[in-house]
PDB file of C-alpha atoms in Angstrom:
ATOM      1  CA  MET Y 220      22.452 -15.947 -27.188  1.00 33.00           C
ATOM      2  CA  SER Y 221      22.630 -13.601 -24.288  1.00 33.00           C
ATOM      3  CA  LEU Y 222      19.354 -11.887 -24.946  1.00 40.00           C
ATOM      4  CA  PHE Y 223      18.460 -11.466 -21.335  1.00 48.00           C
ATOM      5  CA  GLY Y 224      20.519  -8.606 -20.062  1.00 50.00           C
ATOM      6  CA  PHE Y 225      18.158  -6.337 -18.224  1.00 51.00           C
ATOM      7  CA  SER Y 226      19.240  -3.942 -15.603  1.00 54.00           C
ATOM      8  CA  PHE Y 227      17.033  -1.790 -13.508  1.00 55.00           C
ATOM      9  CA  LYS Y 228      17.400   1.868 -14.196  1.00 55.00           C
ATOM     10  CA  PRO Y 229      18.614   4.089 -11.381  1.00 55.00           C
ATOM     11  CA  ARG Y 230      16.169   5.790  -9.076  1.00 56.00           C
ATOM     12  CA  LYS Y 231      14.999   9.167 -10.303  1.00 55.00           C
ATOM     13  CA  LYS Y 232      16.972  12.125  -9.020  1.00 53.00           C
ATOM     14  CA  GLY Y 233      15.305  13.791  -6.100  1.00 51.00           C
ATOM     15  CA  SER Y 234      13.256  10.780  -5.155  1.00 47.00           C
ATOM     16  CA  ALA Y 235      15.243  10.439  -1.963  1.00 49.00           C
ATOM     17  CA  GLU Y 236      13.692  13.660  -0.669  1.00 56.00           C
ATOM     18  CA  THR Y 237      10.164  12.334  -0.741  1.00 68.00           C
ATOM     19  CA  ALA Y 238       9.973   8.841   0.647  1.00 75.00           C
ATOM     20  CA  LYS Y 239       8.827   6.629  -2.153  1.00 82.00           C
ATOM     21  CA  ASP Y 240       8.367   2.977  -2.632  1.00 86.00           C
ATOM     22  CA  ARG Y 241       9.302   1.551  -5.916  1.00 89.00           C
ATOM     23  CA  LEU Y 242       8.134  -1.517  -7.706  1.00 91.00           C
ATOM     24  CA  GLN Y 243       9.835  -2.664 -10.843  1.00 92.00           C
ATOM     25  CA  ILE Y 244       8.617  -5.478 -12.988  1.00 93.00           C
ATOM     26  CA  LEU Y 245      10.526  -6.877 -15.919  1.00 92.00           C
ATOM     27  CA  LEU Y 246       9.065  -9.398 -18.285  1.00 91.00           C
ATOM     28  CA  ALA Y 247      10.767 -11.172 -21.111  1.00 91.00           C
ATOM     29  CA  HIS Y 248       9.050 -13.551 -23.457  1.00 89.00           C
ATOM     30  CA  GLU Y 249      11.381 -15.621 -25.568  1.00 88.00           C
ATOM     31  CA  ARG Y 250       9.683 -17.516 -28.350  1.00 84.00           C
ATOM     32  CA  SER Y 251      11.273 -20.545 -29.908  1.00 80.00           C
ATOM     33  CA  SER Y 252      12.278 -19.773 -33.430  1.00 67.00           C
ATOM     34  CA  GLY Y 253       9.349 -20.314 -35.735  1.00 61.00           C
ATOM     35  CA  SER Y 254       6.968 -21.281 -32.978  1.00 60.00           C
ATOM     36  CA  GLY Y 255       4.574 -18.567 -34.007  1.00 64.00           C
ATOM     37  CA  THR Y 256       3.396 -18.150 -30.458  1.00 68.00           C
ATOM     38  CA  PRO Y 257       1.356 -14.990 -30.152  1.00 73.00           C
ATOM     39  CA  ASP Y 258       2.922 -12.142 -28.284  1.00 76.00           C
ATOM     40  CA  TYR Y 259       0.747 -11.684 -25.248  1.00 85.00           C
ATOM     41  CA  LEU Y 260       2.913  -9.211 -23.366  1.00 86.00           C
ATOM     42  CA  PRO Y 261       0.699  -6.171 -24.015  1.00 86.00           C
ATOM     43  CA  GLN Y 262      -2.325  -7.894 -22.509  1.00 89.00           C
ATOM     44  CA  LEU Y 263      -0.239  -9.385 -19.721  1.00 91.00           C
ATOM     45  CA  GLN Y 264       1.049  -5.932 -18.881  1.00 90.00           C
ATOM     46  CA  ARG Y 265      -2.478  -4.605 -18.357  1.00 92.00           C
ATOM     47  CA  ASP Y 266      -3.415  -7.597 -16.236  1.00 94.00           C
ATOM     48  CA  ILE Y 267      -0.327  -7.293 -14.067  1.00 93.00           C
ATOM     49  CA  ILE Y 268      -0.956  -3.620 -13.384  1.00 92.00           C
ATOM     50  CA  GLU Y 269      -4.497  -4.510 -12.355  1.00 93.00           C
ATOM     51  CA  VAL Y 270      -3.097  -7.101  -9.952  1.00 94.00           C
ATOM     52  CA  VAL Y 271      -0.577  -4.636  -8.508  1.00 92.00           C
ATOM     53  CA  LYS Y 272      -3.440  -2.227  -7.813  1.00 92.00           C
ATOM     54  CA  LYS Y 273      -4.755  -4.736  -5.305  1.00 91.00           C
ATOM     55  CA  TYR Y 274      -1.730  -4.025  -3.139  1.00 88.00           C
ATOM     56  CA  ILE Y 275      -0.811  -0.417  -3.738  1.00 87.00           C
ATOM     57  CA  GLN Y 276      -2.677   2.646  -4.900  1.00 86.00           C
ATOM     58  CA  VAL Y 277      -1.364   3.226  -8.381  1.00 88.00           C
ATOM     59  CA  GLU Y 278      -2.128   6.395 -10.288  1.00 87.00           C
ATOM     60  CA  GLN Y 279      -1.605   6.483 -14.022  1.00 85.00           C
ATOM     61  CA  ASP Y 280       1.197   9.016 -13.565  1.00 89.00           C
ATOM     62  CA  ASP Y 281       3.089   6.635 -11.290  1.00 90.00           C
ATOM     63  CA  VAL Y 282       3.490   4.058 -14.008  1.00 93.00           C
ATOM     64  CA  GLU Y 283       6.171   4.086 -16.650  1.00 93.00           C
ATOM     65  CA  ILE Y 284       6.248   1.374 -19.258  1.00 92.00           C
ATOM     66  CA  ARG Y 285       8.798   0.433 -21.857  1.00 92.00           C
ATOM     67  CA  MET Y 286       8.241  -2.336 -24.315  1.00 89.00           C
ATOM     68  CA  GLU Y 287      10.419  -3.844 -26.998  1.00 89.00           C
ATOM     69  CA  ARG Y 288       8.975  -6.328 -29.412  1.00 85.00           C
ATOM     70  CA  GLY Y 289      10.882  -8.635 -31.646  1.00 83.00           C
ATOM     71  CA  ASN Y 290      10.345 -11.896 -33.472  1.00 80.00           C
ATOM     72  CA  GLU Y 291      11.989 -14.066 -30.894  1.00 83.00           C
ATOM     73  CA  LEU Y 292      12.124 -11.860 -27.838  1.00 86.00           C
ATOM     74  CA  SER Y 293       9.715  -9.339 -26.455  1.00 88.00           C
ATOM     75  CA  SER Y 294      10.478  -7.494 -23.301  1.00 90.00           C
ATOM     76  CA  LEU Y 295       8.537  -5.234 -21.059  1.00 90.00           C
ATOM     77  CA  GLU Y 296       9.577  -3.023 -18.206  1.00 92.00           C
ATOM     78  CA  ILE Y 297       7.082  -1.573 -15.756  1.00 93.00           C
ATOM     79  CA  ASN Y 298       8.248   1.008 -13.243  1.00 94.00           C
ATOM     80  CA  ILE Y 299       5.918   2.114 -10.507  1.00 93.00           C
ATOM     81  CA  GLU Y 300       6.833   4.733  -7.928  1.00 90.00           C
ATOM     82  CA  VAL Y 301       4.423   5.548  -5.164  1.00 83.00           C
ATOM     83  CA  PRO Y 302       4.682   7.610  -2.009  1.00 75.00           C
ATOM     84  CA  SER Y 303       5.423   5.104   0.722  1.00 71.00           C
ATOM     85  CA  GLY Y 304       2.256   5.916   2.594  1.00 58.00           C
ATOM     86  CA  LYS Y 305       0.089   4.441  -0.129  1.00 57.00           C
ATOM     87  CA  PRO Y 306      -0.176   0.747   0.606  1.00 56.00           C
ATOM     88  CA  LYS Y 307      -3.653  -0.675   0.524  1.00 64.00           C
ATOM     89  CA  GLU Y 308      -3.698  -2.054   4.028  1.00 57.00           C
ATOM     90  CA  GLU Y 309      -6.659  -4.316   3.663  1.00 53.00           C
ATOM     91  CA  ALA Y 310      -5.028  -6.080   0.738  1.00 50.00           C
ATOM     92  CA  ALA Y 311      -1.547  -6.111   2.185  1.00 50.00           C
ATOM     93  CA  LYS Y 312      -2.784  -7.893   5.273  1.00 53.00           C
ATOM     94  CA  ALA Y 313      -4.509 -10.619   3.284  1.00 49.00           C
TER      95      ALA Y 313
ATOM     96  CA  MET W 283      22.759   2.410  -4.358  1.00 33.00           C
ATOM     97  CA  SER W 284      22.836   0.056  -7.248  1.00 33.00           C
ATOM     98  CA  LEU W 285      20.471  -2.467  -5.806  1.00 40.00           C
ATOM     99  CA  PHE W 286      18.837  -3.302  -9.053  1.00 48.00           C
ATOM    100  CA  GLY W 287      21.203  -5.488 -10.958  1.00 50.00           C
ATOM    101  CA  PHE W 288      19.244  -8.419 -12.191  1.00 51.00           C
ATOM    102  CA  SER W 289      20.285 -10.483 -15.094  1.00 54.00           C
ATOM    103  CA  PHE W 290      18.375 -13.281 -16.613  1.00 54.00           C
ATOM    104  CA  LYS W 291      19.944 -16.648 -16.173  1.00 55.00           C
ATOM    105  CA  PRO W 292      20.975 -18.513 -19.274  1.00 55.00           C
ATOM    106  CA  ARG W 293      18.620 -20.914 -20.951  1.00 56.00           C
ATOM    107  CA  LYS W 294      18.841 -24.448 -19.645  1.00 55.00           C
ATOM    108  CA  LYS W 295      21.178 -26.695 -21.525  1.00 53.00           C
ATOM    109  CA  GLY W 296      19.363 -28.865 -24.000  1.00 51.00           C
ATOM    110  CA  SER W 297      16.347 -26.617 -24.213  1.00 47.00           C
ATOM    111  CA  ALA W 298      17.204 -25.849 -27.803  1.00 48.00           C
ATOM    112  CA  GLU W 299      16.395 -29.429 -28.764  1.00 56.00           C
ATOM    113  CA  THR W 300      12.791 -29.209 -27.704  1.00 68.00           C
ATOM    114  CA  ALA W 301      11.245 -25.970 -28.851  1.00 75.00           C
ATOM    115  CA  LYS W 302      10.272 -24.085 -25.751  1.00 82.00           C
ATOM    116  CA  ASP W 303       8.925 -20.700 -25.014  1.00 86.00           C
ATOM    117  CA  ARG W 304      10.224 -18.949 -22.014  1.00 89.00           C
ATOM    118  CA  LEU W 305       8.711 -16.281 -19.881  1.00 91.00           C
ATOM    119  CA  GLN W 306      10.747 -14.599 -17.234  1.00 92.00           C
ATOM    120  CA  ILE W 307       9.361 -12.161 -14.750  1.00 93.00           C
ATOM    121  CA  LEU W 308      11.478 -10.172 -12.354  1.00 92.00           C
ATOM    122  CA  LEU W 309       9.998  -8.094  -9.596  1.00 92.00           C
ATOM    123  CA  ALA W 310      11.791  -5.795  -7.233  1.00 91.00           C
ATOM    124  CA  HIS W 311      10.126  -3.913  -4.447  1.00 89.00           C
ATOM    125  CA  GLU W 312      12.233  -1.189  -2.921  1.00 88.00           C
ATOM    126  CA  ARG W 313      10.827   0.262   0.259  1.00 84.00           C
ATOM    127  CA  SER W 314      11.830   3.694   1.465  1.00 80.00           C
ATOM    128  CA  SER W 315      13.850   3.389   4.606  1.00 67.00           C
ATOM    129  CA  GLY W 316      11.550   3.184   7.567  1.00 61.00           C
ATOM    130  CA  SER W 317       8.395   3.323   5.517  1.00 59.00           C
ATOM    131  CA  GLY W 318       7.192   0.109   7.040  1.00 64.00           C
ATOM    132  CA  THR W 319       5.337  -0.803   3.894  1.00 67.00           C
ATOM    133  CA  PRO W 320       4.295  -4.425   4.011  1.00 73.00           C
ATOM    134  CA  ASP W 321       6.095  -6.789   1.720  1.00 76.00           C
ATOM    135  CA  TYR W 322       3.433  -7.978  -0.664  1.00 85.00           C
ATOM    136  CA  LEU W 323       5.666  -9.805  -3.139  1.00 86.00           C
ATOM    137  CA  PRO W 324       4.663 -13.322  -2.046  1.00 86.00           C
ATOM    138  CA  GLN W 325       0.985 -12.589  -2.664  1.00 89.00           C
ATOM    139  CA  LEU W 326       1.787 -10.680  -5.838  1.00 91.00           C
ATOM    140  CA  GLN W 327       3.750 -13.650  -7.105  1.00 90.00           C
ATOM    141  CA  ARG W 328       0.730 -15.947  -6.770  1.00 92.00           C
ATOM    142  CA  ASP W 329      -1.531 -13.428  -8.466  1.00 94.00           C
ATOM    143  CA  ILE W 330       0.855 -12.916 -11.365  1.00 93.00           C
ATOM    144  CA  ILE W 331       1.157 -16.639 -12.001  1.00 92.00           C
ATOM    145  CA  GLU W 332      -2.638 -16.838 -12.060  1.00 93.00           C
ATOM    146  CA  VAL W 333      -2.684 -14.048 -14.639  1.00 94.00           C
ATOM    147  CA  VAL W 334      -0.025 -15.743 -16.769  1.00 92.00           C
ATOM    148  CA  LYS W 335      -2.156 -18.887 -16.816  1.00 92.00           C
ATOM    149  CA  LYS W 336      -4.725 -16.954 -18.805  1.00 91.00           C
ATOM    150  CA  TYR W 337      -2.266 -16.849 -21.701  1.00 88.00           C
ATOM    151  CA  ILE W 338      -0.249 -20.028 -21.492  1.00 87.00           C
ATOM    152  CA  GLN W 339      -0.810 -23.438 -20.005  1.00 86.00           C
ATOM    153  CA  VAL W 340       1.451 -23.497 -16.996  1.00 88.00           C
ATOM    154  CA  GLU W 341       2.113 -26.681 -15.067  1.00 87.00           C
ATOM    155  CA  GLN W 342       3.574 -26.451 -11.597  1.00 85.00           C
ATOM    156  CA  ASP W 343       6.752 -28.126 -12.851  1.00 88.00           C
ATOM    157  CA  ASP W 344       7.271 -25.405 -15.440  1.00 90.00           C
ATOM    158  CA  VAL W 345       7.599 -22.702 -12.828  1.00 93.00           C
ATOM    159  CA  GLU W 346      10.766 -21.872 -10.954  1.00 93.00           C
ATOM    160  CA  ILE W 347      10.721 -19.152  -8.360  1.00 92.00           C
ATOM    161  CA  ARG W 348      13.476 -17.440  -6.445  1.00 92.00           C
ATOM    162  CA  MET W 349      12.801 -14.854  -3.820  1.00 90.00           C
ATOM    163  CA  GLU W 350      15.066 -12.679  -1.739  1.00 89.00           C
ATOM    164  CA  ARG W 351      13.646 -10.629   1.044  1.00 85.00           C
ATOM    165  CA  GLY W 352      15.313  -7.781   2.817  1.00 83.00           C
ATOM    166  CA  ASN W 353      14.340  -4.744   4.842  1.00 80.00           C
ATOM    167  CA  GLU W 354      14.583  -2.296   2.008  1.00 83.00           C
ATOM    168  CA  LEU W 355      14.573  -4.488  -1.050  1.00 86.00           C
ATOM    169  CA  SER W 356      12.713  -7.648  -1.868  1.00 88.00           C
ATOM    170  CA  SER W 357      13.134  -9.296  -5.182  1.00 90.00           C
ATOM    171  CA  LEU W 358      11.429 -12.108  -6.934  1.00 91.00           C
ATOM    172  CA  GLU W 359      12.290 -14.042 -10.048  1.00 92.00           C
ATOM    173  CA  ILE W 360       9.777 -16.224 -11.830  1.00 93.00           C
ATOM    174  CA  ASN W 361      10.943 -18.465 -14.648  1.00 94.00           C
ATOM    175  CA  ILE W 362       8.415 -20.285 -16.759  1.00 93.00           C
ATOM    176  CA  GLU W 363       9.366 -22.622 -19.584  1.00 89.00           C
ATOM    177  CA  VAL W 364       6.661 -24.175 -21.682  1.00 83.00           C
ATOM    178  CA  PRO W 365       6.678 -26.196 -24.872  1.00 75.00           C
ATOM    179  CA  SER W 366       5.969 -23.687 -27.603  1.00 70.00           C
ATOM    180  CA  GLY W 367       2.785 -25.410 -28.654  1.00 58.00           C
ATOM    181  CA  LYS W 368       1.050 -24.527 -25.427  1.00 56.00           C
ATOM    182  CA  PRO W 369      -0.428 -21.086 -25.930  1.00 56.00           C
ATOM    183  CA  LYS W 370      -4.033 -20.686 -24.948  1.00 64.00           C
ATOM    184  CA  GLU W 371      -5.306 -19.456 -28.265  1.00 56.00           C
ATOM    185  CA  GLU W 372      -8.619 -18.133 -27.112  1.00 53.00           C
ATOM    186  CA  ALA W 373      -6.878 -15.877 -24.605  1.00 49.00           C
ATOM    187  CA  ALA W 374      -4.036 -14.870 -26.872  1.00 50.00           C
ATOM    188  CA  LYS W 375      -6.470 -13.647 -29.489  1.00 53.00           C
ATOM    189  CA  ALA W 376      -8.381 -11.487 -27.033  1.00 49.00           C
TER     190      ALA W 376
END
């Protein structure tokens, strides 16, 4: 099985003009066949975005999410683009 | 620039014998040239693993981390393999 074949999508056209930082997060949860493990990716996604907000100022518009859910494999892609002047300095120094 | 070209590594040999769930998390932080944004991936990595522990029981041995750090791009790969009977049900139901 070669289920894991992610590739990051190319930077949006025009982004080069305004300096932006970009954070991409890919998650894949592969469940053993018949394990019946709950799919926790949706909750995990929310928690991870909360964690990211500790380090950068994330507006809702900056976040793009794609999720695919299957019996054995669920995957989640989170794309965050922020102007590069938006780090949260107090957190970044921690 | 095609900096983002991750691919998940294949499942460990023999894993099929013992039913295991597998969670893979890839992070890439692309900094605009000269933006000077701090690299917060190492801290983010710790925070994300803490978040994941809300949903599954993660032992230190289950976690494999690879990090690459550069001026413009830092990337981080977190691989977690857990026996499929290890979900934290109270969290997964939330």
